[in-house]
Structure formats: structure tokens, C-alpha cells
Amino acid sequence: MASGAGQPATFFLFFINLVLFLIITIIASWAVNHGIDDTHQQASVLSIPARIFPIYYPFGNMATGYVVILSLLAGVLGLATSLTGIYNVSQWNASNLYAASASSLLSWTLTLFAMGFACKEIEIGWTGNTLRVLETILIVVTGTQLFGMIAIHAGIEEVSRYGGGGRV
């Protein structure tokens, strides 16, 4: 891998993550908008604590609100991480790869957190098709982002071993 053979694979993984995070952001934004529009009517019959602060969505189950909010946060952070990661990987030097590694780790932990709530939502059951797509994409993007982080760390090892320039 002395010739930078890991760079195209890492670039491809960041591009795939960019597309997946864009889809997550679009679906989660739709769900937040739909929830805000319809929650007032549905939450008026709830008891007092739930009516005051409703993380209640008129569709899905009781875990849906957490999944939607966390997936929206993870989607926006993942978009930013993927865009900056594509730039950092295209530079392919140690300092840029360290920056990509740090931001990718932060984004992966938030995506992992959202995926945990998505798994809980799957366990509870009774969700619509759109939420199933969101849950599935969250699970897939968690894996692809993990592979991207592994590829970045392999690139850091390659650059530090064979000298890829840049300051550390």
C-alpha cells in the first residue's frame, strides 16, 4: 500500500456515507415536520407530563421521537463529516487524515447512539415504511462509517510508515 492504494477506497466510503447521511437527513427532517404538524391534536389527549413536553409522534411507537431527533442530529453531523472527510482524504497527508479520523469518530458515536434507539424502535415494533427505511439506513451507515474509520486509520499508518508529507 505504499502507493496510496487505500485512498480510493476511503474516498469511496466517504462518498457512500455522504449519500446515506443525506437520505437520513431528508427522512428525519420530514418526520420532524410531520410530527410537529400533527402532534398538537394527538397529544391533547395525553396526560399532563406528556402534554407539556411531548416527544410524542403521531406515527410509530414511543421510541420514534428519540430516533427521529437523534437521526436528524447524526445526519447533519454526518453530512459535515463526510464533506470535510472527502476533502481531507483527497489531500492524503498525516495532518488531514488525523482531522478526518477525529471528526469521523465523533460522527460515528452519535450515529451509533441513534442506531441503538432505532434497534429499540424495531424491538418495540409497529412502525411505518418510512421509519423502517430510516432504521435500516441508520444501521447500514453505522457499518460503512466504521469501515471508513478503519480505512482512515490504515491510511494514517501508511502515510506515517512511507512518508506522505504534512505536519503531525
mmCIF file of C-alpha atoms in Angstrom:
data_model
loop_
_atom_site.group_PDB
_atom_site.id
_atom_site.type_symbol
_atom_site.label_atom_id
_atom_site.label_comp_id
_atom_site.label_asym_id
_atom_site.label_seq_id
_atom_site.Cartn_x
_atom_site.Cartn_y
_atom_site.Cartn_z
ATOM 1 C CA MET A 1 0.000 0.000 0.000
ATOM 2 C CA ALA A 2 2.971 2.293 -0.395
ATOM 3 C CA SER A 3 1.446 3.923 -3.485
ATOM 4 C CA GLY A 4 -1.683 5.145 -1.681
ATOM 5 C CA ALA A 5 -3.944 2.243 -2.608
ATOM 6 C CA GLY A 6 -6.181 2.938 0.411
ATOM 7 C CA GLN A 7 -7.060 6.433 -0.758
ATOM 8 C CA PRO A 8 -9.670 5.445 -3.399
ATOM 9 C CA ALA A 9 -11.385 3.016 -1.022
ATOM 10 C CA THR A 10 -11.544 5.615 1.750
ATOM 11 C CA PHE A 11 -12.778 8.256 -0.689
ATOM 12 C CA PHE A 12 -15.495 5.853 -1.909
ATOM 13 C CA LEU A 13 -16.620 5.080 1.653
ATOM 14 C CA PHE A 14 -16.881 8.789 2.459
ATOM 15 C CA PHE A 15 -18.903 9.357 -0.706
ATOM 16 C CA ILE A 16 -21.278 6.485 0.174
ATOM 17 C CA ASN A 17 -21.635 7.927 3.684
ATOM 18 C CA LEU A 18 -22.385 11.346 2.219
ATOM 19 C CA VAL A 19 -25.286 9.931 0.190
ATOM 20 C CA LEU A 20 -26.591 7.863 3.116
ATOM 21 C CA PHE A 21 -26.416 10.780 5.550
ATOM 22 C CA LEU A 22 -28.236 12.966 3.038
ATOM 23 C CA ILE A 23 -31.053 10.396 2.873
ATOM 24 C CA ILE A 24 -31.138 10.181 6.688
ATOM 25 C CA THR A 25 -31.343 13.965 6.982
ATOM 26 C CA ILE A 26 -34.165 14.184 4.445
ATOM 27 C CA ILE A 27 -36.245 11.434 6.074
ATOM 28 C CA ALA A 28 -35.640 12.707 9.612
ATOM 29 C CA SER A 29 -36.488 16.275 8.565
ATOM 30 C CA TRP A 30 -39.736 15.054 7.039
ATOM 31 C CA ALA A 31 -40.545 13.128 10.218
ATOM 32 C CA VAL A 32 -39.854 16.152 12.440
ATOM 33 C CA ASN A 33 -42.035 18.365 10.245
ATOM 34 C CA HIS A 34 -44.820 15.784 10.146
ATOM 35 C CA GLY A 35 -44.569 15.280 13.901
ATOM 36 C CA ILE A 36 -44.740 18.999 14.642
ATOM 37 C CA ASP A 37 -47.769 19.435 12.392
ATOM 38 C CA ASP A 38 -49.779 16.539 13.843
ATOM 39 C CA THR A 39 -48.600 16.266 17.450
ATOM 40 C CA HIS A 40 -50.814 19.011 18.869
ATOM 41 C CA GLN A 41 -54.032 17.185 18.015
ATOM 42 C CA GLN A 42 -52.750 13.785 19.097
ATOM 43 C CA ALA A 43 -51.031 14.967 22.302
ATOM 44 C CA SER A 44 -54.074 16.824 23.615
ATOM 45 C CA VAL A 45 -55.476 13.537 24.951
ATOM 46 C CA LEU A 46 -52.242 12.594 26.761
ATOM 47 C CA SER A 47 -51.673 13.062 30.483
ATOM 48 C CA ILE A 48 -50.087 16.233 31.820
ATOM 49 C CA PRO A 49 -46.328 15.390 31.679
ATOM 50 C CA ALA A 50 -46.529 14.175 28.107
ATOM 51 C CA ARG A 51 -48.647 17.141 27.051
ATOM 52 C CA ILE A 52 -46.172 19.675 28.452
ATOM 53 C CA PHE A 53 -43.091 18.231 26.761
ATOM 54 C CA PRO A 54 -44.177 15.846 24.051
ATOM 55 C CA ILE A 55 -41.507 13.835 22.362
ATOM 56 C CA TYR A 56 -44.506 12.069 21.006
ATOM 57 C CA TYR A 57 -45.068 11.392 17.351
ATOM 58 C CA PRO A 58 -48.490 10.568 15.944
ATOM 59 C CA PHE A 59 -46.889 7.761 13.938
ATOM 60 C CA GLY A 60 -44.587 4.979 15.038
ATOM 61 C CA ASN A 61 -44.168 3.947 18.656
ATOM 62 C CA MET A 62 -42.855 5.557 21.840
ATOM 63 C CA ALA A 63 -39.210 5.366 20.697
ATOM 64 C CA THR A 64 -39.897 7.211 17.435
ATOM 65 C CA GLY A 65 -39.305 10.697 18.832
ATOM 66 C CA TYR A 66 -35.844 9.805 20.078
ATOM 67 C CA VAL A 67 -34.906 8.038 16.853
ATOM 68 C CA VAL A 68 -36.053 10.950 14.712
ATOM 69 C CA ILE A 69 -34.290 13.636 16.743
ATOM 70 C CA LEU A 70 -31.036 11.700 17.096
ATOM 71 C CA SER A 71 -31.029 10.640 13.449
ATOM 72 C CA LEU A 72 -31.513 14.259 12.388
ATOM 73 C CA LEU A 73 -28.541 15.300 14.524
ATOM 74 C CA ALA A 74 -26.460 12.362 13.306
ATOM 75 C CA GLY A 75 -27.447 13.085 9.696
ATOM 76 C CA VAL A 76 -26.386 16.726 9.809
ATOM 77 C CA LEU A 77 -23.134 15.943 11.633
ATOM 78 C CA GLY A 78 -22.505 13.039 9.256
ATOM 79 C CA LEU A 79 -23.005 15.287 6.222
ATOM 80 C CA ALA A 80 -20.454 17.748 7.569
ATOM 81 C CA THR A 81 -18.042 14.956 8.470
ATOM 82 C CA SER A 82 -18.373 13.323 5.057
ATOM 83 C CA LEU A 83 -17.816 16.590 3.191
ATOM 84 C CA THR A 84 -14.752 17.510 5.207
ATOM 85 C CA GLY A 85 -13.601 13.878 5.132
ATOM 86 C CA ILE A 86 -13.706 13.835 1.325
ATOM 87 C CA TYR A 87 -11.508 16.926 1.278
ATOM 88 C CA ASN A 88 -9.119 15.530 3.909
ATOM 89 C CA VAL A 89 -8.803 12.175 2.161
ATOM 90 C CA SER A 90 -8.124 13.881 -1.168
ATOM 91 C CA GLN A 91 -5.138 15.633 0.464
ATOM 92 C CA TRP A 92 -3.869 12.286 1.889
ATOM 93 C CA ASN A 93 -1.314 13.557 4.363
ATOM 94 C CA ALA A 94 -0.974 12.833 8.052
ATOM 95 C CA SER A 95 -2.469 16.033 9.456
ATOM 96 C CA ASN A 96 -5.555 15.862 7.247
ATOM 97 C CA LEU A 97 -6.056 12.166 7.967
ATOM 98 C CA TYR A 98 -5.872 12.839 11.703
ATOM 99 C CA ALA A 99 -8.551 15.527 11.313
ATOM 100 C CA ALA A 100 -10.728 13.154 9.294
ATOM 101 C CA SER A 101 -10.224 10.460 11.919
ATOM 102 C CA ALA A 102 -11.296 12.708 14.799
ATOM 103 C CA SER A 103 -14.408 14.048 13.103
ATOM 104 C CA SER A 104 -15.321 10.597 11.833
ATOM 105 C CA LEU A 105 -15.082 9.150 15.341
ATOM 106 C CA LEU A 106 -17.378 11.850 16.730
ATOM 107 C CA SER A 107 -19.907 11.337 13.954
ATOM 108 C CA TRP A 108 -19.767 7.560 14.323
ATOM 109 C CA THR A 109 -20.504 7.696 18.059
ATOM 110 C CA LEU A 110 -23.591 9.860 17.500
ATOM 111 C CA THR A 111 -24.724 7.586 14.657
ATOM 112 C CA LEU A 112 -24.173 4.559 16.889
ATOM 113 C CA PHE A 113 -26.320 6.205 19.566
ATOM 114 C CA ALA A 114 -29.106 6.846 17.040
ATOM 115 C CA MET A 115 -28.792 3.279 15.779
ATOM 116 C CA GLY A 116 -29.264 1.996 19.320
ATOM 117 C CA PHE A 117 -32.580 3.815 19.585
ATOM 118 C CA ALA A 118 -33.516 2.545 16.120
ATOM 119 C CA CYS A 119 -32.897 -1.010 17.311
ATOM 120 C CA LYS A 120 -35.113 -0.317 20.320
ATOM 121 C CA GLU A 121 -37.794 1.006 17.974
ATOM 122 C CA ILE A 122 -37.526 -2.168 15.890
ATOM 123 C CA GLU A 123 -37.829 -4.263 19.056
ATOM 124 C CA ILE A 124 -40.999 -2.438 20.155
ATOM 125 C CA GLY A 125 -42.485 -2.822 16.681
ATOM 126 C CA TRP A 126 -45.307 -1.130 14.770
ATOM 127 C CA THR A 127 -43.626 1.481 12.603
ATOM 128 C CA GLY A 128 -44.435 2.760 9.151
ATOM 129 C CA ASN A 129 -42.485 2.137 5.965
ATOM 130 C CA THR A 130 -40.661 5.470 6.083
ATOM 131 C CA LEU A 131 -39.427 4.811 9.606
ATOM 132 C CA ARG A 132 -38.296 1.318 8.596
ATOM 133 C CA VAL A 133 -36.203 2.877 5.823
ATOM 134 C CA LEU A 134 -34.709 5.320 8.328
ATOM 135 C CA GLU A 135 -33.888 2.497 10.747
ATOM 136 C CA THR A 136 -32.321 0.385 8.004
ATOM 137 C CA ILE A 137 -30.194 3.222 6.658
ATOM 138 C CA LEU A 138 -29.041 4.095 10.192
ATOM 139 C CA ILE A 139 -27.851 0.523 10.677
ATOM 140 C CA VAL A 140 -26.110 0.439 7.278
ATOM 141 C CA VAL A 141 -24.416 3.827 7.678
ATOM 142 C CA THR A 142 -23.100 2.823 11.112
ATOM 143 C CA GLY A 143 -21.281 -0.091 9.480
ATOM 144 C CA THR A 144 -19.985 1.857 6.489
ATOM 145 C CA GLN A 145 -18.749 4.617 8.746
ATOM 146 C CA LEU A 146 -16.916 2.064 10.872
ATOM 147 C CA PHE A 147 -15.224 0.705 7.741
ATOM 148 C CA GLY A 148 -14.365 4.284 6.747
ATOM 149 C CA MET A 149 -12.722 4.883 10.118
ATOM 150 C CA ILE A 150 -10.735 1.676 9.753
ATOM 151 C CA ALA A 151 -9.621 2.791 6.278
ATOM 152 C CA ILE A 152 -8.569 6.195 7.637
ATOM 153 C CA HIS A 153 -6.500 4.562 10.361
ATOM 154 C CA ALA A 154 -4.892 2.289 7.779
ATOM 155 C CA GLY A 155 -4.130 5.393 5.721
ATOM 156 C CA ILE A 156 -2.554 7.083 8.744
ATOM 157 C CA GLU A 157 -0.367 4.026 9.252
ATOM 158 C CA GLU A 158 0.568 4.037 5.557
ATOM 159 C CA VAL A 159 1.389 7.742 5.467
ATOM 160 C CA SER A 160 3.420 7.603 8.663
ATOM 161 C CA ARG A 161 5.315 4.495 7.515
ATOM 162 C CA TYR A 162 6.105 5.581 3.956
ATOM 163 C CA GLY A 163 6.159 9.339 4.470
ATOM 164 C CA GLY A 164 3.240 11.151 2.977
ATOM 165 C CA GLY A 165 4.243 14.662 3.921
ATOM 166 C CA GLY A 166 2.336 17.068 6.090
ATOM 167 C CA ARG A 167 2.869 18.098 9.672
ATOM 168 C CA VAL A 168 1.803 15.966 12.582
#
